[in-house]
PDB file of C-alpha atoms in Angstrom:
ATOM      1  CA  MET Y1153      36.056  24.335 -68.692  1.00  0.00           C
ATOM      2  CA  THR Y1154      35.634  20.602 -68.330  1.00  0.00           C
ATOM      3  CA  SER Y1155      33.433  18.555 -70.658  1.00  0.00           C
ATOM      4  CA  GLY Y1156      30.825  18.209 -67.914  1.00  0.00           C
ATOM      5  CA  LEU Y1157      30.504  21.951 -67.514  1.00  0.00           C
ATOM      6  CA  TRP Y1158      30.285  22.452 -71.276  1.00  0.00           C
ATOM      7  CA  GLU Y1159      27.513  19.853 -71.346  1.00  0.00           C
ATOM      8  CA  LEU Y1160      25.658  21.889 -68.716  1.00  0.00           C
ATOM      9  CA  VAL Y1161      25.996  25.020 -70.876  1.00  0.00           C
ATOM     10  CA  LEU Y1162      24.789  23.186 -73.979  1.00  0.00           C
ATOM     11  CA  GLN Y1163      21.766  21.916 -72.064  1.00  0.00           C
ATOM     12  CA  GLY Y1164      21.052  25.525 -71.157  1.00  0.00           C
ATOM     13  CA  VAL Y1165      21.292  26.516 -74.826  1.00  0.00           C
ATOM     14  CA  TRP Y1166      18.779  23.819 -75.731  1.00  0.00           C
ATOM     15  CA  VAL Y1167      16.346  24.977 -73.042  1.00  0.00           C
ATOM     16  CA  THR Y1168      16.684  28.586 -74.251  1.00  0.00           C
ATOM     17  CA  VAL Y1169      16.033  27.551 -77.861  1.00  0.00           C
ATOM     18  CA  GLN Y1170      12.931  25.600 -76.839  1.00  0.00           C
ATOM     19  CA  LEU Y1171      11.618  28.489 -74.775  1.00  0.00           C
ATOM     20  CA  LEU Y1172      12.287  30.912 -77.633  1.00  0.00           C
ATOM     21  CA  PHE Y1173      10.480  28.652 -80.096  1.00  0.00           C
ATOM     22  CA  PHE Y1174       7.334  28.132 -78.006  1.00  0.00           C
ATOM     23  CA  SER Y1175       7.065  31.696 -76.743  1.00  0.00           C
ATOM     24  CA  SER Y1176       7.607  33.133 -80.246  1.00  0.00           C
ATOM     25  CA  LEU Y1177       4.802  30.935 -81.604  1.00  0.00           C
ATOM     26  CA  LEU Y1178       2.462  32.185 -78.887  1.00  0.00           C
ATOM     27  CA  ALA Y1179       3.600  35.786 -79.384  1.00  0.00           C
ATOM     28  CA  ALA Y1180       3.024  35.540 -83.155  1.00  0.00           C
ATOM     29  CA  ALA Y1181      -0.492  34.152 -82.662  1.00  0.00           C
ATOM     30  CA  VAL Y1182      -1.333  36.854 -80.124  1.00  0.00           C
ATOM     31  CA  SER Y1183       0.164  39.543 -82.367  1.00  0.00           C
ATOM     32  CA  PHE Y1184      -2.033  38.700 -85.332  1.00  0.00           C
ATOM     33  CA  VAL Y1185      -5.213  38.089 -83.347  1.00  0.00           C
ATOM     34  CA  ILE Y1186      -4.939  41.278 -81.302  1.00  0.00           C
ATOM     35  CA  GLY Y1187      -3.472  43.318 -84.163  1.00  0.00           C
ATOM     36  CA  VAL Y1188      -6.325  42.419 -86.511  1.00  0.00           C
ATOM     37  CA  ALA Y1189      -8.820  43.034 -83.706  1.00  0.00           C
ATOM     38  CA  ARG Y1190      -7.389  46.545 -83.317  1.00  0.00           C
ATOM     39  CA  THR Y1191      -8.607  47.264 -86.874  1.00  0.00           C
ATOM     40  CA  HIS Y1192     -12.053  45.675 -86.426  1.00  0.00           C
ATOM     41  CA  ARG Y1193     -15.132  47.638 -87.450  1.00  0.00           C
ATOM     42  CA  LEU Y1194     -16.791  47.080 -84.055  1.00  0.00           C
ATOM     43  CA  TRP Y1195     -15.573  49.497 -81.394  1.00  0.00           C
ATOM     44  CA  VAL Y1196     -16.067  46.929 -78.628  1.00  0.00           C
ATOM     45  CA  VAL Y1197     -13.578  44.570 -80.262  1.00  0.00           C
ATOM     46  CA  ARG Y1198     -11.119  47.427 -80.793  1.00  0.00           C
ATOM     47  CA  PHE Y1199     -11.547  48.536 -77.180  1.00  0.00           C
ATOM     48  CA  LEU Y1200     -10.930  45.083 -75.686  1.00  0.00           C
ATOM     49  CA  ALA Y1201      -7.902  44.533 -77.928  1.00  0.00           C
ATOM     50  CA  GLY Y1202      -6.596  47.943 -76.922  1.00  0.00           C
ATOM     51  CA  VAL Y1203      -7.012  47.149 -73.217  1.00  0.00           C
ATOM     52  CA  TYR Y1204      -5.027  43.934 -73.646  1.00  0.00           C
ATOM     53  CA  THR Y1205      -2.268  45.749 -75.503  1.00  0.00           C
ATOM     54  CA  GLU Y1206      -1.947  48.506 -72.938  1.00  0.00           C
ATOM     55  CA  VAL Y1207      -1.988  46.130 -69.958  1.00  0.00           C
ATOM     56  CA  PHE Y1208       0.646  43.700 -71.211  1.00  0.00           C
ATOM     57  CA  ARG Y1209       2.776  46.341 -72.914  1.00  0.00           C
ATOM     58  CA  GLY Y1210       2.739  48.497 -69.802  1.00  0.00           C
ATOM     59  CA  THR Y1211       3.797  45.827 -67.310  1.00  0.00           C
ATOM     60  CA  SER Y1212       7.205  44.321 -66.632  1.00  0.00           C
ATOM     61  CA  ALA Y1213       7.968  40.955 -68.241  1.00  0.00           C
ATOM     62  CA  LEU Y1214       9.882  39.990 -65.097  1.00  0.00           C
ATOM     63  CA  VAL Y1215       6.917  40.750 -62.847  1.00  0.00           C
ATOM     64  CA  MET Y1216       4.621  38.907 -65.281  1.00  0.00           C
ATOM     65  CA  ILE Y1217       6.801  35.805 -64.949  1.00  0.00           C
ATOM     66  CA  PHE Y1218       6.574  36.090 -61.160  1.00  0.00           C
ATOM     67  CA  TRP Y1219       2.814  36.500 -61.406  1.00  0.00           C
ATOM     68  CA  VAL Y1220       2.271  33.537 -63.718  1.00  0.00           C
ATOM     69  CA  PHE Y1221       4.582  31.220 -61.784  1.00  0.00           C
ATOM     70  CA  PHE Y1222       3.914  32.231 -58.174  1.00  0.00           C
ATOM     71  CA  VAL Y1223       0.544  34.028 -58.045  1.00  0.00           C
ATOM     72  CA  LEU Y1224      -1.548  32.218 -60.662  1.00  0.00           C
ATOM     73  CA  PRO Y1225      -1.182  28.642 -59.270  1.00  0.00           C
ATOM     74  CA  PRO Y1226      -2.652  29.319 -55.780  1.00  0.00           C
ATOM     75  CA  ALA Y1227      -5.527  31.244 -57.335  1.00  0.00           C
ATOM     76  CA  PHE Y1228      -6.594  28.357 -59.602  1.00  0.00           C
ATOM     77  CA  GLY Y1229      -5.244  25.371 -57.699  1.00  0.00           C
ATOM     78  CA  TRP Y1230      -2.734  24.144 -60.267  1.00  0.00           C
ATOM     79  CA  GLN Y1231       0.953  24.599 -60.936  1.00  0.00           C
ATOM     80  CA  LEU Y1232       2.658  25.364 -64.245  1.00  0.00           C
ATOM     81  CA  VAL Y1233       6.037  23.851 -64.990  1.00  0.00           C
ATOM     82  CA  PRO Y1234       8.708  26.536 -65.526  1.00  0.00           C
ATOM     83  CA  MET Y1235       8.834  26.006 -69.313  1.00  0.00           C
ATOM     84  CA  TRP Y1236       5.136  26.667 -69.813  1.00  0.00           C
ATOM     85  CA  ALA Y1237       5.037  29.458 -67.247  1.00  0.00           C
ATOM     86  CA  GLY Y1238       7.862  31.204 -69.078  1.00  0.00           C
ATOM     87  CA  THR Y1239       6.239  30.557 -72.453  1.00  0.00           C
ATOM     88  CA  LEU Y1240       2.925  31.995 -71.290  1.00  0.00           C
ATOM     89  CA  ALA Y1241       4.415  35.088 -69.651  1.00  0.00           C
ATOM     90  CA  LEU Y1242       6.816  35.933 -72.479  1.00  0.00           C
ATOM     91  CA  GLY Y1243       4.380  35.071 -75.275  1.00  0.00           C
ATOM     92  CA  LEU Y1244       1.586  37.237 -73.880  1.00  0.00           C
ATOM     93  CA  THR Y1245       3.923  40.129 -73.087  1.00  0.00           C
ATOM     94  CA  TYR Y1246       5.797  40.268 -76.385  1.00  0.00           C
ATOM     95  CA  GLY Y1247       2.605  39.486 -78.284  1.00  0.00           C
ATOM     96  CA  ALA Y1248       1.271  42.834 -77.069  1.00  0.00           C
ATOM     97  CA  TYR Y1249       4.230  44.579 -78.709  1.00  0.00           C
ATOM     98  CA  GLY Y1250       3.773  42.514 -81.857  1.00  0.00           C
ATOM     99  CA  SER Y1251       0.098  43.449 -82.103  1.00  0.00           C
ATOM    100  CA  GLU Y1252       1.109  47.073 -82.641  1.00  0.00           C
ATOM    101  CA  ILE Y1253       3.385  45.975 -85.487  1.00  0.00           C
ATOM    102  CA  VAL Y1254       0.477  44.139 -87.128  1.00  0.00           C
ATOM    103  CA  ARG Y1255      -1.933  47.030 -86.597  1.00  0.00           C
ATOM    104  CA  GLY Y1256       0.516  49.566 -88.008  1.00  0.00           C
ATOM    105  CA  ALA Y1257       1.305  47.446 -91.080  1.00  0.00           C
ATOM    106  CA  LEU Y1258      -2.400  46.920 -91.838  1.00  0.00           C
ATOM    107  CA  ALA Y1259      -3.105  50.630 -91.429  1.00  0.00           C
ATOM    108  CA  ALA Y1260      -0.267  51.446 -93.839  1.00  0.00           C
ATOM    109  CA  VAL Y1261      -1.871  49.564 -96.747  1.00  0.00           C
ATOM    110  CA  ASP Y1262      -3.136  51.946 -99.430  1.00  0.00           C
ATOM    111  CA  PRO Y1263      -6.827  52.745 -98.739  1.00  0.00           C
ATOM    112  CA  ALA Y1264      -7.508  52.282-102.452  1.00  0.00           C
ATOM    113  CA  GLN Y1265      -6.731  48.594-102.010  1.00  0.00           C
ATOM    114  CA  LYS Y1266      -9.405  48.286 -99.347  1.00  0.00           C
ATOM    115  CA  GLU Y1267     -11.891  50.207-101.474  1.00  0.00           C
ATOM    116  CA  GLY Y1268     -11.143  47.895-104.389  1.00  0.00           C
ATOM    117  CA  GLY Y1269     -12.020  44.889-102.236  1.00  0.00           C
ATOM    118  CA  ILE Y1270     -15.281  46.527-101.223  1.00  0.00           C
ATOM    119  CA  ALA Y1271     -16.057  47.273-104.874  1.00  0.00           C
ATOM    120  CA  LEU Y1272     -15.512  43.585-105.663  1.00  0.00           C
ATOM    121  CA  SER Y1273     -18.007  42.658-102.923  1.00  0.00           C
ATOM    122  CA  PHE Y1274     -15.366  40.882-100.836  1.00  0.00           C
ATOM    123  CA  THR Y1275     -16.291  40.058 -97.259  1.00  0.00           C
ATOM    124  CA  PRO Y1276     -14.120  41.609 -94.501  1.00  0.00           C
ATOM    125  CA  TRP Y1277     -12.328  38.281 -94.055  1.00  0.00           C
ATOM    126  CA  GLN Y1278     -11.670  38.009 -97.808  1.00  0.00           C
ATOM    127  CA  ARG Y1279     -10.310  41.551 -97.920  1.00  0.00           C
ATOM    128  CA  MET Y1280      -8.043  40.758 -94.991  1.00  0.00           C
ATOM    129  CA  ARG Y1281      -6.823  37.428 -96.400  1.00  0.00           C
ATOM    130  CA  LEU Y1282      -6.528  38.311-100.087  1.00  0.00           C
ATOM    131  CA  ILE Y1283      -5.655  42.011-100.088  1.00  0.00           C
ATOM    132  CA  LEU Y1284      -4.412  43.406 -96.770  1.00  0.00           C
ATOM    133  CA  LEU Y1285      -2.283  40.635 -95.270  1.00  0.00           C
ATOM    134  CA  PRO Y1286      -0.323  39.791 -98.466  1.00  0.00           C
ATOM    135  CA  GLN Y1287       0.780  43.436 -98.652  1.00  0.00           C
ATOM    136  CA  ALA Y1288       1.221  44.038 -94.924  1.00  0.00           C
ATOM    137  CA  VAL Y1289       3.090  40.877 -93.873  1.00  0.00           C
ATOM    138  CA  PRO Y1290       6.345  41.668 -95.778  1.00  0.00           C
ATOM    139  CA  GLU Y1291       6.437  45.054 -94.042  1.00  0.00           C
ATOM    140  CA  MET Y1292       6.076  43.366 -90.653  1.00  0.00           C
ATOM    141  CA  ILE Y1293       9.200  41.228 -90.988  1.00  0.00           C
ATOM    142  CA  PRO Y1294      11.894  43.837 -90.051  1.00  0.00           C
ATOM    143  CA  PRO Y1295      10.163  44.976 -86.837  1.00  0.00           C
ATOM    144  CA  PHE Y1296       9.240  41.363 -86.025  1.00  0.00           C
ATOM    145  CA  SER Y1297      12.915  40.468 -86.443  1.00  0.00           C
ATOM    146  CA  ASN Y1298      13.851  43.074 -83.840  1.00  0.00           C
ATOM    147  CA  LEU Y1299      11.087  41.825 -81.544  1.00  0.00           C
ATOM    148  CA  LEU Y1300      12.338  38.247 -81.901  1.00  0.00           C
ATOM    149  CA  ILE Y1301      15.815  39.322 -80.814  1.00  0.00           C
ATOM    150  CA  GLU Y1302      14.307  41.129 -77.830  1.00  0.00           C
ATOM    151  CA  LEU Y1303      12.378  37.965 -76.987  1.00  0.00           C
ATOM    152  CA  LEU Y1304      15.598  35.949 -77.142  1.00  0.00           C
ATOM    153  CA  LYS Y1305      17.194  38.284 -74.603  1.00  0.00           C
ATOM    154  CA  GLY Y1306      14.024  38.192 -72.527  1.00  0.00           C
ATOM    155  CA  THR Y1307      14.295  34.426 -72.129  1.00  0.00           C
ATOM    156  CA  ALA Y1308      17.092  35.026 -69.608  1.00  0.00           C
ATOM    157  CA  LEU Y1309      14.438  36.279 -67.181  1.00  0.00           C
ATOM    158  CA  VAL Y1310      13.148  32.742 -66.603  1.00  0.00           C
ATOM    159  CA  SER Y1311      16.299  31.933 -64.643  1.00  0.00           C
ATOM    160  CA  ILE Y1312      14.560  33.484 -61.621  1.00  0.00           C
ATOM    161  CA  MET Y1313      12.299  30.397 -61.556  1.00  0.00           C
ATOM    162  CA  GLY Y1314      15.305  28.099 -61.349  1.00  0.00           C
ATOM    163  CA  MET Y1315      14.773  27.062 -64.959  1.00  0.00           C
ATOM    164  CA  GLY Y1316      17.949  25.646 -66.503  1.00  0.00           C
ATOM    165  CA  ASP Y1317      18.222  28.046 -69.434  1.00  0.00           C
ATOM    166  CA  LEU Y1318      21.484  29.470 -70.779  1.00  0.00           C
ATOM    167  CA  ALA Y1319      21.691  32.272 -68.200  1.00  0.00           C
ATOM    168  CA  PHE Y1320      20.968  29.914 -65.282  1.00  0.00           C
ATOM    169  CA  SER Y1321      23.449  27.292 -66.510  1.00  0.00           C
ATOM    170  CA  GLY Y1322      26.109  29.952 -67.038  1.00  0.00           C
ATOM    171  CA  ASN Y1323      25.674  31.145 -63.468  1.00  0.00           C
ATOM    172  CA  LEU Y1324      26.071  27.590 -62.152  1.00  0.00           C
ATOM    173  CA  VAL Y1325      29.301  27.216 -64.107  1.00  0.00           C
ATOM    174  CA  ARG Y1326      30.507  30.570 -62.770  1.00  0.00           C
ATOM    175  CA  LEU Y1327      29.880  29.427 -59.211  1.00  0.00           C
ATOM    176  CA  ALA Y1328      31.724  26.174 -59.863  1.00  0.00           C
ATOM    177  CA  LEU Y1329      34.801  27.805 -61.425  1.00  0.00           C
ATOM    178  CA  GLN Y1330      34.720  31.182 -59.682  1.00  0.00           C
ATOM    179  CA  GLU Y1331      35.468  32.768 -63.065  1.00  0.00           C
ATOM    180  CA  SER Y1332      33.033  35.521 -64.010  1.00  0.00           C
ATOM    181  CA  ALA Y1333      34.765  37.181 -66.972  1.00  0.00           C
ATOM    182  CA  GLU Y1334      35.417  34.011 -68.955  1.00  0.00           C
ATOM    183  CA  ILE Y1335      32.025  32.406 -68.376  1.00  0.00           C
ATOM    184  CA  TYR Y1336      29.917  35.475 -69.067  1.00  0.00           C
ATOM    185  CA  THR Y1337      31.969  36.213 -72.191  1.00  0.00           C
ATOM    186  CA  TYR Y1338      31.086  32.763 -73.487  1.00  0.00           C
ATOM    187  CA  ILE Y1339      27.420  33.332 -72.630  1.00  0.00           C
ATOM    188  CA  LEU Y1340      27.387  36.695 -74.441  1.00  0.00           C
ATOM    189  CA  LEU Y1341      28.938  35.089 -77.525  1.00  0.00           C
ATOM    190  CA  ILE Y1342      26.365  32.289 -77.520  1.00  0.00           C
ATOM    191  CA  TYR Y1343      23.487  34.778 -77.333  1.00  0.00           C
ATOM    192  CA  PHE Y1344      25.089  36.767 -80.141  1.00  0.00           C
ATOM    193  CA  VAL Y1345      25.430  33.709 -82.387  1.00  0.00           C
ATOM    194  CA  ILE Y1346      21.783  32.736 -81.849  1.00  0.00           C
ATOM    195  CA  ALA Y1347      20.656  36.320 -82.524  1.00  0.00           C
ATOM    196  CA  PHE Y1348      22.814  36.505 -85.668  1.00  0.00           C
ATOM    197  CA  LEU Y1349      21.323  33.279 -87.036  1.00  0.00           C
ATOM    198  CA  LEU Y1350      17.795  34.500 -86.308  1.00  0.00           C
ATOM    199  CA  THR Y1351      18.526  37.770 -88.122  1.00  0.00           C
ATOM    200  CA  ARG Y1352      19.794  35.902 -91.194  1.00  0.00           C
ATOM    201  CA  VAL Y1353      16.695  33.698 -91.239  1.00  0.00           C
ATOM    202  CA  MET Y1354      14.341  36.665 -90.918  1.00  0.00           C
ATOM    203  CA  ARG Y1355      16.106  38.577 -93.698  1.00  0.00           C
ATOM    204  CA  GLY Y1356      15.831  35.569 -95.961  1.00  0.00           C
ATOM    205  CA  LEU Y1357      12.125  35.325 -95.149  1.00  0.00           C
ATOM    206  CA  GLU Y1358      11.695  39.028 -95.881  1.00  0.00           C
ATOM    207  CA  LYS Y1359      13.335  38.704 -99.304  1.00  0.00           C
ATOM    208  CA  LYS Y1360      11.192  35.686-100.124  1.00  0.00           C
ATOM    209  CA  LEU Y1361       7.951  37.438 -99.168  1.00  0.00           C
ATOM    210  CA  LYS Y1362       8.864  40.593-101.070  1.00  0.00           C
ATOM    211  CA  ALA Y1363      10.022  38.698-104.155  1.00  0.00           C
ATOM    212  CA  GLY Y1364       6.629  38.847-105.863  1.00  0.00           C
ATOM    213  CA  VAL Y1365       5.473  42.203-104.502  1.00  0.00           C
ATOM    214  CA  GLY Y1366       5.406  45.079-106.957  1.00  0.00           C
ATOM    215  CA  LYS Y1367       6.393  43.044-109.996  1.00  0.00           C
ATOM    216  CA  ALA Y1368       4.727  44.016-113.226  1.00  0.00           C
ATOM    217  CA  ALA Y1369       2.664  41.393-114.967  1.00  0.00           C
ATOM    218  CA  PRO Y1370       4.413  39.845-117.981  1.00  0.00           C
ATOM    219  CA  LYS Y1371       3.416  41.318-121.302  1.00  0.00           C
ATOM    220  CA  ARG Y1372       1.416  39.109-123.625  1.00  0.00           C
ATOM    221  CA  LYS Y1373       2.727  38.453-127.069  1.00  0.00           C
ATOM    222  CA  THR Y1374       0.380  39.617-129.819  1.00  0.00           C
ATOM    223  CA  ALA Y1375       0.487  38.584-133.407  1.00  0.00           C
ATOM    224  CA  ALA Y1376       1.651  41.282-135.812  1.00  0.00           C
ATOM    225  CA  VAL Y1377      -1.105  42.624-138.018  1.00  0.00           C
ATOM    226  CA  GLU Y1378      -0.154  43.791-141.482  1.00  0.00           C
ATOM    227  CA  PRO Y1379      -1.641  47.110-142.546  1.00  0.00           C
ATOM    228  CA  ALA Y1380      -4.576  46.704-144.861  1.00  0.00           C
ATOM    229  CA  GLY Y1381      -4.431  48.261-148.302  1.00  0.00           C
ATOM    230  CA  VAL Y1382      -7.024  50.411-149.996  1.00  0.00           C
ATOM    231  CA  GLY Y1383     -10.464  48.918-149.741  1.00  0.00           C
ATOM    232  CA  GLY Y1384      -9.216  46.467-147.169  1.00  0.00           C
ATOM    233  CA  VAL Y1385      -7.210  44.484-149.764  1.00  0.00           C
ATOM    234  CA  ARG Y1386      -3.650  43.630-148.714  1.00  0.00           C
TER     235      ARG Y1386
END
């Protein structure tokens, strides 16, 4: 390929990375908000969070992108740029999957830990912040890592909006060179490299979060006491 075509591919990589970054931030926020709401003591909150999860988890991400980009603007009288339309559609969709990861990790915490927080008169927010989340978050990292990789692959769907991501740029190069095998092999390798780097980062984060979990407290040094003699005289 010529330098100009490589520049087009690199621009597509940059757009994909931006879309992945913004949509993953939105998905993470949605995951924690909805996931925590699924464990709320009020049934109304649990019900509404459950409805959201089922709706967005049960619909196609591709159709959601169509809906956000083509259906939503006429209904409200404004138009989203492709980047923010893709971010909104992907973030809300994959956030629904992430909320189940959060809910499952919170439910897996030992009930004795929750009871201990109640015994200490902690508020629900204090129990969540000081007891549940510190133990649940490290367990969320492996499934969140898989979800992040799925989100990376899902970013290719935005090419239907004419957005210049990696998949769209690769298709333009293919049309220019009339070479499918070579171009799509390069695109596959680029996706693989990005996914590999994300996996390494997530594993490092997992090790860091689990570093202090389950460690025994250091033993205190105590001064040796000589045995007392008869009558307490040494």
